[in-house]
Short mmCIF file of C-alpha atoms and ligand atoms in Angstrom, two decimals:
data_model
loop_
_atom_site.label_atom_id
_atom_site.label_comp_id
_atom_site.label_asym_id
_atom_site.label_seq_id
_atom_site.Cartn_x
_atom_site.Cartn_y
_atom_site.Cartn_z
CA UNK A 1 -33.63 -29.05 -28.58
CA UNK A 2 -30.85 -31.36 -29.41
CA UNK A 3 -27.56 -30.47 -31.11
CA UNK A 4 -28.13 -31.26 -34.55
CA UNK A 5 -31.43 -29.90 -35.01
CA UNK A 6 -29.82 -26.83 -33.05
CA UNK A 7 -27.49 -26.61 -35.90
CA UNK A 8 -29.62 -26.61 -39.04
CA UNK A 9 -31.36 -24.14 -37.52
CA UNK A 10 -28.20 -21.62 -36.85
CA UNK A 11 -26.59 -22.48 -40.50
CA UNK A 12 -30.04 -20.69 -42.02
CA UNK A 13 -30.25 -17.97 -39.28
CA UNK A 14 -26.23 -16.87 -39.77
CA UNK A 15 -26.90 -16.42 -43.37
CA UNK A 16 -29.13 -13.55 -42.13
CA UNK A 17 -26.70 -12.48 -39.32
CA UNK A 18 -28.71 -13.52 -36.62
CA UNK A 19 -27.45 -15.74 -34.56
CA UNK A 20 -24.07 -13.89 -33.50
CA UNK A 21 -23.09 -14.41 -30.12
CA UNK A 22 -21.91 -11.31 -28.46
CA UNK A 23 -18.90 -11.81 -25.51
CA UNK A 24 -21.22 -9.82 -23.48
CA UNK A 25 -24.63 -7.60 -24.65
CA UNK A 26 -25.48 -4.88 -22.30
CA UNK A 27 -28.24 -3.47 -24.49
CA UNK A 28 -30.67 -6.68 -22.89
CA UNK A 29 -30.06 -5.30 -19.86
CA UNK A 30 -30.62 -1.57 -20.57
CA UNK A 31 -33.97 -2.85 -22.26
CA UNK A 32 -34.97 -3.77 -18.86
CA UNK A 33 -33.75 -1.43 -16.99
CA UNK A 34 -34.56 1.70 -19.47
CA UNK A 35 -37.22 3.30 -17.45
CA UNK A 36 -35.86 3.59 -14.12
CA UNK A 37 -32.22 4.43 -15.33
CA UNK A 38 -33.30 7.55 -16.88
CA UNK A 39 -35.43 8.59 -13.75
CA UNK A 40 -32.56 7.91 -11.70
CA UNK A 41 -30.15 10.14 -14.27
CA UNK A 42 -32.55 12.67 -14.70
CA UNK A 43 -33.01 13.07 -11.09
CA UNK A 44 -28.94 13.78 -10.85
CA UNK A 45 -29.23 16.33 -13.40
CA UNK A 46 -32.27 17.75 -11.96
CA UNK A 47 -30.23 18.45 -9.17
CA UNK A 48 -26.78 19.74 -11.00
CA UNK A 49 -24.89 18.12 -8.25
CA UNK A 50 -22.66 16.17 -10.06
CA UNK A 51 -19.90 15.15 -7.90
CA UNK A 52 -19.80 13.35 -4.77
CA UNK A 53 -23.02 13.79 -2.54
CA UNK A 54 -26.15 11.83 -1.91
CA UNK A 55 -26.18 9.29 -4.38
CA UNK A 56 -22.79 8.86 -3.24
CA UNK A 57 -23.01 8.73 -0.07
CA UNK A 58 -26.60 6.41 -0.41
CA UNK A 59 -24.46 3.96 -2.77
CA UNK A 60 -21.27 3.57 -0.28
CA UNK A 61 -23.87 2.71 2.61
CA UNK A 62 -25.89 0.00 0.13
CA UNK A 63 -22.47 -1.33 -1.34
CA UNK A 64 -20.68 -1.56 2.22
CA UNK A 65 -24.24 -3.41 3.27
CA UNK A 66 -23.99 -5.64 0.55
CA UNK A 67 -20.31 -6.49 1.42
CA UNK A 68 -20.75 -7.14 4.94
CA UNK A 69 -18.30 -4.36 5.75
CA UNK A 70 -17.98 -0.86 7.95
CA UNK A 71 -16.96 1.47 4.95
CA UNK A 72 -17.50 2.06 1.45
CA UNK A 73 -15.28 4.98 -0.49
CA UNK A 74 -16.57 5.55 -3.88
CA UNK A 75 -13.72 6.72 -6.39
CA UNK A 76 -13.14 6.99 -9.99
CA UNK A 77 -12.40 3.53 -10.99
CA UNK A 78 -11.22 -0.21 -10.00
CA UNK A 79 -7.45 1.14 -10.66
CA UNK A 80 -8.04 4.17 -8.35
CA UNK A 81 -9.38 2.09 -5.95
CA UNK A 82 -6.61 -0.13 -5.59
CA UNK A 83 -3.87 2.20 -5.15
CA UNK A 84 -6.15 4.30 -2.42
CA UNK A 85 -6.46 0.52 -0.36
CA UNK A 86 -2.99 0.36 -1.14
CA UNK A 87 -2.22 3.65 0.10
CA UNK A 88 -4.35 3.38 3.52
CA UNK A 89 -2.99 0.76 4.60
CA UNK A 90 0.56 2.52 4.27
CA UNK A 91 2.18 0.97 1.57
CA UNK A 92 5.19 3.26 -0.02
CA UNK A 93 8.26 3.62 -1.54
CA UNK A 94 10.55 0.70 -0.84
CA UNK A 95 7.99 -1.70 0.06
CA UNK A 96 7.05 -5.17 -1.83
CA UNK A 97 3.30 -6.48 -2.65
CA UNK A 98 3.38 -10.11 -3.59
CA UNK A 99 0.41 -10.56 -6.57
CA UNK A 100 -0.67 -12.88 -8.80
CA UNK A 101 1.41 -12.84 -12.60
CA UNK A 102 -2.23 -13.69 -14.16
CA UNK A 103 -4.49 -10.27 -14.13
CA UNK A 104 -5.63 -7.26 -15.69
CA UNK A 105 -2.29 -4.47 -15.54
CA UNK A 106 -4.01 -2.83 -12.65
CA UNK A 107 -3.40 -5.02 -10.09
CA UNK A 108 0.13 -4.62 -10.68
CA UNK A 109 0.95 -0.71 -11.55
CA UNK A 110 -1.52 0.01 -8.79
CA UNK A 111 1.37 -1.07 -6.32
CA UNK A 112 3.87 0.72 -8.67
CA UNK A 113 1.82 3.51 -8.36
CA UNK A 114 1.91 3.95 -4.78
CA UNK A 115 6.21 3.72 -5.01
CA UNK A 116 6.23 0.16 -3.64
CA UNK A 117 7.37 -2.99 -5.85
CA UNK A 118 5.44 -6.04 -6.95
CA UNK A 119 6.48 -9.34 -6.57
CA UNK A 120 4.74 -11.80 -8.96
CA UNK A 121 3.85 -15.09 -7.96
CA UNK A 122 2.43 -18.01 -9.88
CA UNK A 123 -1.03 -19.16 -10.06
CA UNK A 124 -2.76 -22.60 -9.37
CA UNK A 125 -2.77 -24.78 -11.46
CA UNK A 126 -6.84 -25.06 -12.05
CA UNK A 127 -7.88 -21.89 -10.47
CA UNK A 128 -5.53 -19.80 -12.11
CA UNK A 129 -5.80 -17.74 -8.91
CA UNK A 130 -2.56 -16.59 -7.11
CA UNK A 131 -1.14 -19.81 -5.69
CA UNK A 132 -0.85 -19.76 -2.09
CA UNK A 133 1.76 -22.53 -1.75
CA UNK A 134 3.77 -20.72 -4.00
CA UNK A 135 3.37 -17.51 -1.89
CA UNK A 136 4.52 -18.83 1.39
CA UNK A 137 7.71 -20.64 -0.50
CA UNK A 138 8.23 -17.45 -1.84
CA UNK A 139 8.11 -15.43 1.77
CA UNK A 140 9.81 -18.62 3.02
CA UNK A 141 13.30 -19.10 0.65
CA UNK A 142 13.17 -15.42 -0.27
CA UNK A 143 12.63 -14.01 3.23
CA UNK A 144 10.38 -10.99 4.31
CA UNK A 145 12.69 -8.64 2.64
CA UNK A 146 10.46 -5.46 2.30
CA UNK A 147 7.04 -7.33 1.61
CA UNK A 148 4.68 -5.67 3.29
CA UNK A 149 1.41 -6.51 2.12
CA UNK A 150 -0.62 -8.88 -0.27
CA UNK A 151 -2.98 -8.49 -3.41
CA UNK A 152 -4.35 -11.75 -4.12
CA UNK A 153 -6.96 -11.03 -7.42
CA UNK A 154 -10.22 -12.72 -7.18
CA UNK A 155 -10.09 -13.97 -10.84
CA UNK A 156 -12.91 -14.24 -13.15
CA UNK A 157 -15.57 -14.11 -10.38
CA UNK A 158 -13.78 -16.53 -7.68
CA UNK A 159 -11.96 -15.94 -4.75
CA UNK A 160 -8.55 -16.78 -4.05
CA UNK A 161 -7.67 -19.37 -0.95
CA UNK A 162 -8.56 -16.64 1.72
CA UNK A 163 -8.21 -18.63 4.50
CA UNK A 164 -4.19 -19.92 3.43
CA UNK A 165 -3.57 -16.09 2.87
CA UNK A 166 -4.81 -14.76 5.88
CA UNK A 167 -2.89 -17.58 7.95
CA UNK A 168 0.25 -16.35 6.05
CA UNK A 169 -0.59 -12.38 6.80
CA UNK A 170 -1.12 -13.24 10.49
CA UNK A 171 2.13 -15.04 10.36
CA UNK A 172 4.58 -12.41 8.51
CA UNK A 173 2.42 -9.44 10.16
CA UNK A 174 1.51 -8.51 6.39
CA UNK A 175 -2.05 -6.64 5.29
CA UNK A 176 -4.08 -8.01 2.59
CA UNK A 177 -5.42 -5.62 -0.12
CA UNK A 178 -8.41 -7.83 -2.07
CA UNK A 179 -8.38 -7.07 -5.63
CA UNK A 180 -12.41 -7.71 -6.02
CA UNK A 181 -12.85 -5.96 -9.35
CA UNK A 182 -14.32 -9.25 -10.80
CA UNK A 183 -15.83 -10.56 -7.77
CA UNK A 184 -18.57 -8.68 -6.63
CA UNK A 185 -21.28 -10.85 -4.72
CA UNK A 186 -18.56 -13.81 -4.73
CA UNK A 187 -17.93 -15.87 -2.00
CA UNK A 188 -14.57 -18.08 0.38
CA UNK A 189 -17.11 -20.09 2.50
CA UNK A 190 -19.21 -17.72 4.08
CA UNK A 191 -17.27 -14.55 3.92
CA UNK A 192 -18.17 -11.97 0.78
CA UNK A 193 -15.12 -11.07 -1.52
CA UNK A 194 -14.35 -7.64 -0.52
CA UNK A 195 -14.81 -8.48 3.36
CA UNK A 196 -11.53 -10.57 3.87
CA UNK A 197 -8.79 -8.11 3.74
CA UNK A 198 -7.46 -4.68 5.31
CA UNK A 199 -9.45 -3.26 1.96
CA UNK A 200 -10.78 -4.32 -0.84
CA UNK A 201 -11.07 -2.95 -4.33
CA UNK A 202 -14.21 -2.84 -6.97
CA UNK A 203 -14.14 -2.05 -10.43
CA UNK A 204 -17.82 -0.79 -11.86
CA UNK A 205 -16.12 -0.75 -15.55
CA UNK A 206 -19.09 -1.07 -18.07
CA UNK A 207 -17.86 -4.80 -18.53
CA UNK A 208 -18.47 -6.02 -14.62
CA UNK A 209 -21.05 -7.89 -12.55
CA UNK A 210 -22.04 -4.80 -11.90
CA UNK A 211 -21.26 -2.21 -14.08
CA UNK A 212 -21.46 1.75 -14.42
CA UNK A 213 -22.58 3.89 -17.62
CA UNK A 214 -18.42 5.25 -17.63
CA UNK A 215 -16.17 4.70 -15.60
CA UNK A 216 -16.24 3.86 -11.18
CA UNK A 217 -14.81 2.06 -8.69
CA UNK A 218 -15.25 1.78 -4.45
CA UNK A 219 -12.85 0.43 -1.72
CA UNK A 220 -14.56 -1.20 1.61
CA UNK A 221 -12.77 -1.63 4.43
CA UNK A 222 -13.16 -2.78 8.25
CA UNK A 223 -11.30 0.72 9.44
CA UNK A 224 -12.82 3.82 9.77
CA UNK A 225 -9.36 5.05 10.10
CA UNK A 226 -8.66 3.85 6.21
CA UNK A 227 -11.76 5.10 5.54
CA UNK A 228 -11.52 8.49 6.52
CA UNK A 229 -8.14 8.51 4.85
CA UNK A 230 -9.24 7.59 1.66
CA UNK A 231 -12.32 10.13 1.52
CA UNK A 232 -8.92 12.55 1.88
CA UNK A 233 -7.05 10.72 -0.39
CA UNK A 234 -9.56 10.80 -2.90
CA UNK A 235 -10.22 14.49 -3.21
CA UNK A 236 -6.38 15.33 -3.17
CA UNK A 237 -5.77 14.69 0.45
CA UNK A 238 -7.69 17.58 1.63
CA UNK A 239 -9.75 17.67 4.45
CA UNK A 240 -11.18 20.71 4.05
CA UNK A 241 -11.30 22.70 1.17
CA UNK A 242 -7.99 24.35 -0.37
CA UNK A 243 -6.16 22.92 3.32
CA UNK A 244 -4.27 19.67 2.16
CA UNK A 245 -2.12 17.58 4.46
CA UNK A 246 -0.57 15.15 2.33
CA UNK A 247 -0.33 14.35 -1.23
CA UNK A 248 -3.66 12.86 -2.62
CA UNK A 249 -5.40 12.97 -5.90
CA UNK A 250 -8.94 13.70 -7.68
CA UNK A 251 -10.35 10.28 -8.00
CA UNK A 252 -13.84 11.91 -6.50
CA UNK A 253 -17.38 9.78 -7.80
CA UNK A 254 -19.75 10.85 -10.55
CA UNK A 255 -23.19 11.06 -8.83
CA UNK A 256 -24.84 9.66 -12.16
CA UNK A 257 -22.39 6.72 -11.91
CA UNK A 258 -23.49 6.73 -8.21
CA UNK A 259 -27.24 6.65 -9.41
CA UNK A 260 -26.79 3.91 -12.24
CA UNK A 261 -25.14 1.98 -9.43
CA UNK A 262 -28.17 2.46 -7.05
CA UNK A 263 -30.32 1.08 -9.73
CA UNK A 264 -28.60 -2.12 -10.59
CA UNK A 265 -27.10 -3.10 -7.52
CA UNK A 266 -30.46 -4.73 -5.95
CA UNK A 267 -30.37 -7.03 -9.05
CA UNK A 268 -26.39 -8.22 -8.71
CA UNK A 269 -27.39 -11.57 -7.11
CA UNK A 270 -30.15 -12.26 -9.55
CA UNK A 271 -27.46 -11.63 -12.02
CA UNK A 272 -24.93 -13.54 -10.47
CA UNK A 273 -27.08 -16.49 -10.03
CA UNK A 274 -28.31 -16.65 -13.65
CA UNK A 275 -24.54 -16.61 -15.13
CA UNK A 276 -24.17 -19.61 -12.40
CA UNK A 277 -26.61 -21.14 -14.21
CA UNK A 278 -25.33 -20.53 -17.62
CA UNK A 279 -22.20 -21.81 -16.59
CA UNK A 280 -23.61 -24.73 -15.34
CA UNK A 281 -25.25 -25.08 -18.62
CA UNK A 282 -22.03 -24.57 -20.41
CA UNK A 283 -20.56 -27.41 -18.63
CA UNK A 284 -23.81 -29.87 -19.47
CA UNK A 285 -23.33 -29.36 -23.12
CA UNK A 286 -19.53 -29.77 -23.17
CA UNK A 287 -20.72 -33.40 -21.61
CA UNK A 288 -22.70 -33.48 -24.09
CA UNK A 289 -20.75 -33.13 -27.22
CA UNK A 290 -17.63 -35.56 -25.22
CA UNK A 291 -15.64 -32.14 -24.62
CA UNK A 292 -15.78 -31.81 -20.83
CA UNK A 293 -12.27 -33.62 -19.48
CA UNK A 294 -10.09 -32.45 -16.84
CA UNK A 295 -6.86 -34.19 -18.10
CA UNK A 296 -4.09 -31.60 -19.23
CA UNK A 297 -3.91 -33.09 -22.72
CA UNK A 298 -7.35 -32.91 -23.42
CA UNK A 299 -9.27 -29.74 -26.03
CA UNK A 300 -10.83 -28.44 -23.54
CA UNK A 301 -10.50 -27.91 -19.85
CA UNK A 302 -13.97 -26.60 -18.39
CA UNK A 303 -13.36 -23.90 -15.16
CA UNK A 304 -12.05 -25.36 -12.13
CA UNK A 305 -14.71 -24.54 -9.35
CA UNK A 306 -12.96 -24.86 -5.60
CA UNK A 307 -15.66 -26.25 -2.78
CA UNK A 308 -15.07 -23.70 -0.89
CA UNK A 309 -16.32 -20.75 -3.47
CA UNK A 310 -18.69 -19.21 -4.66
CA UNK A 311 -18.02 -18.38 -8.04
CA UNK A 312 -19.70 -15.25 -9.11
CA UNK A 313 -18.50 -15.94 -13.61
CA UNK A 314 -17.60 -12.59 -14.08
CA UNK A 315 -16.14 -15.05 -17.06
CA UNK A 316 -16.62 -18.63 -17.77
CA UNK A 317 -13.09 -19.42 -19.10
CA UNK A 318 -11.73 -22.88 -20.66
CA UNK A 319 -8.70 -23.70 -21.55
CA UNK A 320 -8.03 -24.95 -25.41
CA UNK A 321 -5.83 -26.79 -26.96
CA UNK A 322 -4.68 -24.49 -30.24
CA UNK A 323 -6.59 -21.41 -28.57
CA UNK A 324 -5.85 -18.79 -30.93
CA UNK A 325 -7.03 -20.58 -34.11
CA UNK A 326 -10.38 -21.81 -32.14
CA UNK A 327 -10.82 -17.86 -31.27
CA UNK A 328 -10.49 -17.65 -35.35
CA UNK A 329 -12.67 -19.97 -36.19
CA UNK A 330 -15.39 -19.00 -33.68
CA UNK A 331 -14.97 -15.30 -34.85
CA UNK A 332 -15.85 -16.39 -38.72
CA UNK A 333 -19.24 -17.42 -36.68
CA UNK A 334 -19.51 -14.33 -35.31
CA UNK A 335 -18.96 -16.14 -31.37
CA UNK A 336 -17.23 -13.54 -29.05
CA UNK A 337 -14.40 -14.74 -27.28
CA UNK A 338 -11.77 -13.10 -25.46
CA UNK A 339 -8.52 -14.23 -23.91
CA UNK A 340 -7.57 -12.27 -20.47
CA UNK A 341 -4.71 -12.07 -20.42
CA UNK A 342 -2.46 -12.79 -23.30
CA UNK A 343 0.67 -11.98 -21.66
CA UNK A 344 1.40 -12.22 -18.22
CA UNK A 345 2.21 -9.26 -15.58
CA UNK A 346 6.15 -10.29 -14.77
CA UNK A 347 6.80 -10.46 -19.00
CA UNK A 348 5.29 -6.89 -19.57
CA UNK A 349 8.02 -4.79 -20.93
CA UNK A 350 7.37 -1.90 -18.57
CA UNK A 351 8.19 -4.52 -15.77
CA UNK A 352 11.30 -6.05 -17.58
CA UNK A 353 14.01 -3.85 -14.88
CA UNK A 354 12.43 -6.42 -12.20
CA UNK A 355 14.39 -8.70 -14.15
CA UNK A 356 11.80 -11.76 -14.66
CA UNK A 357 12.73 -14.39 -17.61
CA UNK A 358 10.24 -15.95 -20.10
CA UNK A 359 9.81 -19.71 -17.70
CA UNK A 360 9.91 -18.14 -14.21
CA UNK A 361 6.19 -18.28 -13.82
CA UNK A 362 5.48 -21.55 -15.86
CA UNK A 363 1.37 -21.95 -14.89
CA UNK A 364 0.54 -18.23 -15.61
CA UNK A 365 2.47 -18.38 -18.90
CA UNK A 366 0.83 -21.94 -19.70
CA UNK A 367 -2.97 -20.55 -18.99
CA UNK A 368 -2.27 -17.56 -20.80
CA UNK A 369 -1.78 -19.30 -23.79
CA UNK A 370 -4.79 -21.39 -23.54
CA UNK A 371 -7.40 -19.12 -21.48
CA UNK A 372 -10.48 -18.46 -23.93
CA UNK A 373 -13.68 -16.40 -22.62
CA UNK A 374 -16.52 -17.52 -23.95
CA UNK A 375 -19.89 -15.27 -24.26
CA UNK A 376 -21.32 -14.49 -20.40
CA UNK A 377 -23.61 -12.65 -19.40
CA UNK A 378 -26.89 -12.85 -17.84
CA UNK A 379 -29.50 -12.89 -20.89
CA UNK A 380 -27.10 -14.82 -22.64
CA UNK A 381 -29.76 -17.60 -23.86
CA UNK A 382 -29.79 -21.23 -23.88
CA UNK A 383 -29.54 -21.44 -27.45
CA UNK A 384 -27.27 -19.37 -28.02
CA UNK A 385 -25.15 -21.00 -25.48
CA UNK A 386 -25.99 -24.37 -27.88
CA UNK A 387 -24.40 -22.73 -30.57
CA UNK A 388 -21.21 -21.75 -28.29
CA UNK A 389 -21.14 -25.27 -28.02
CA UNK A 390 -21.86 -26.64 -31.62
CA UNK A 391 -18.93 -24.41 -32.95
CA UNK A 392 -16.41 -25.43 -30.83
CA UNK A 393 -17.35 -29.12 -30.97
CA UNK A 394 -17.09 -28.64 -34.77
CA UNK A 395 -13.44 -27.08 -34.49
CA UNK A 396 -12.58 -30.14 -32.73
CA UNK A 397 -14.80 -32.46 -34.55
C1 PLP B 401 -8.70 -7.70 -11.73
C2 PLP B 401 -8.88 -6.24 -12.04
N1 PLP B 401 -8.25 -5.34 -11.28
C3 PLP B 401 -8.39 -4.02 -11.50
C4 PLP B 401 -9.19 -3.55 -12.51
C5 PLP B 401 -9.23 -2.09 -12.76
O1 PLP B 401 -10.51 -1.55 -12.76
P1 PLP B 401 -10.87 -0.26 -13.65
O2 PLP B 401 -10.88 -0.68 -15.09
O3 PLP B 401 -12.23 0.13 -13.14
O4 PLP B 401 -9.84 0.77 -13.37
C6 PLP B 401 -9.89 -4.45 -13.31
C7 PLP B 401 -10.84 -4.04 -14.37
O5 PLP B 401 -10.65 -3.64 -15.43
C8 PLP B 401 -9.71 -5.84 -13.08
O6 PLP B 401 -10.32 -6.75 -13.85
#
């Protein structure tokens, strides 16, 4: 179907609402899934066990499988997850985590949480991922100070340079916590995001790769020593009931999350690979309608893809020239969009007393002016992708 047959189509289907494109629709995939998701809920409630146990336990040994890794931990979300990696591998109070200034809050208050401070460090210029060059002039003019560890954010569904940060870890005798939330099934040359670090976090917020019916999260991890101290950790540092020897918190799994999990988790690379193709697609039809250009001043920059990932498009992101009033005038069309993140980490008020300044960061503040989402998931359709397309080529046109 070509473009402008495409679009005499859509102009008579809108007028009956029909042709909206959602950011993301998870009722396709609860259409297909509908049968064996309420088995696998009503067997949970069949057995009133609603916290922790099997499913739990079957779900850590499929997901730690599936990452390539000794240990799974379920918890209560991506956020808990973080600050239990974080916590294992003995960051504290008084210690500094170098992150990325370009990712969801978490990543950030997660160290905070634990006592420690982050240190924000700018992204790359076309992966918008935590910039390693920047990190090691950072450790390098800076000095060690009390940087203990690192949290490089696998953004949007691909890895950050893995190899430059574990060369820089080995040198300055620092861990590396993986913030995988996006990532799940992603790839840095052959190793699996969530394999490359002391621990690894993932999020199973309803929006993910793979997603829960609430709220979940897991850590994996190499160590059955971190392991074991985040099962305590996680169920307020007790290691048997009503004894506690340190200072934990409830951030215990909800078997039906556990189950939901266990149903959708031997479709993830299915998944994956069909929002590879759509992004693929994407990319064809920006050809297509003379919007696909690398150059900074162009309208649209398509996602950078580095050769050595495999990019999992948790989101397909561009970056647009005059973002906010393309988001407007794909919105009157009823095209989802979203912009993650509007402001970045070091210019959040609650982090003002670390005394960052509006230019410090100049990349992350750039993309997050210009970062638009556009609808991904995977039943997005062809055409609808099409009409993606169409709109924004006419905002341009
Ligand atoms: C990069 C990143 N880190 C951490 C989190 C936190 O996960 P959750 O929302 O499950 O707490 C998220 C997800 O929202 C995320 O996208």
């Amino acid at each position: 179907m070509n473009l402008s047959s495409l679009k005499s189509r859509k102009q008579s289907s809108t007028e009956s609402g029909a042709f909206a494109v959602p950011l993301l629709d998870l009722t396709r995939q609860y259409a297909a899934l509908r049968e064996e998701m309420l088995a696998a809920i009503e067997r949970v409630c069949a057995s009133q066990h609603f916290i922790l146990g099997a499913d739990v336990e079957a779900l850590e040994k499929e997901l730690a499988e599936f990452t390539g890794v000794m240990s799974a931990v379920g918890c209560a979300s991506g956020s808990d997850a973080l600050w239990l990696a974080l916590t294992a591998v003995g960051i504290g109070p008084g210690d500094e985590v170098i992150t990325t200034a370009l990712s969801f809050f978490a990543s950030a208050s997660a160290i905070v949480r634990t006592g420690a401070r982050p240190v924000f460090v700018d992204v790359d210029s076309q992966s918008l991922n935590i910039d390693a060059v920047q990190v090691e002039k950072a450790l390098r003019t800076r000095g060690l100070g009390q940087v203990r560890a690192l949290l490089p954010v696998h953004l949007y569904g691909q890895c950050a340079d893995m190899d430059s940060f574990q060369q820089l870890a080995d040198e300055f005798k620092l861990s590396i916590v993986e913030d995988a939330a996006q990532a799940i099934g992603a790839r840095w040359g052959r190793r699996n995001a969530g394999s490359m670090g002391a621990a690894a976090a993932f999020s199973f917020y309803p929006s993910k790769n793979l997603s829960a019916y609430g709220e979940a999260g897991m850590v994996t991890t190499n160590s059955p020593e971190y392991a074991e101290h985040m099962r305590r950790l996680r169920n307020h540092g007790s290691p048997r009931r009503y004894y506690h020897d340190e200072i934990g918190w409830n951030t215990r799994m909800d078997a039906i999350q556990a189950a939901v999990l266990r149903v959708k988790l031997p479709h993830v690379t299915e998944w994956n690979n069909r929002r590879r193709q759509h992004a693929a697609m994407y990319d064809r039809l920006f050809v297509d309608v003379g919007l696909a250009s690398n150059s900074e001043n162009s309208a649209v920059r398509l996602p950078f893809i580095s050769a050595h990932a495999h990019h999992v498009f948790h989101q397909y992101v561009i970056r647009a020239q005059r973002r906010d009033e393309l988001r407007r005038f794909l919105a009157g069309r009823n095209i989802g969009t979203e912009v993650y993140y509007p402001l970045p980490l070091h210019l959040q008020s609650c982090f003002s007393h670390l005394g960052y300044q509006e230019g410090d960061l100049p990349e992350s503040e750039k993309a997050s002016r210009e970062v638009l989402a556009l609808p991904m998931f995977p039943e997005l359709t062809e055409e609808e992708q099409h009409w993606v397309v169409q709109g924004i080529a006419e905002f341009y046109g």
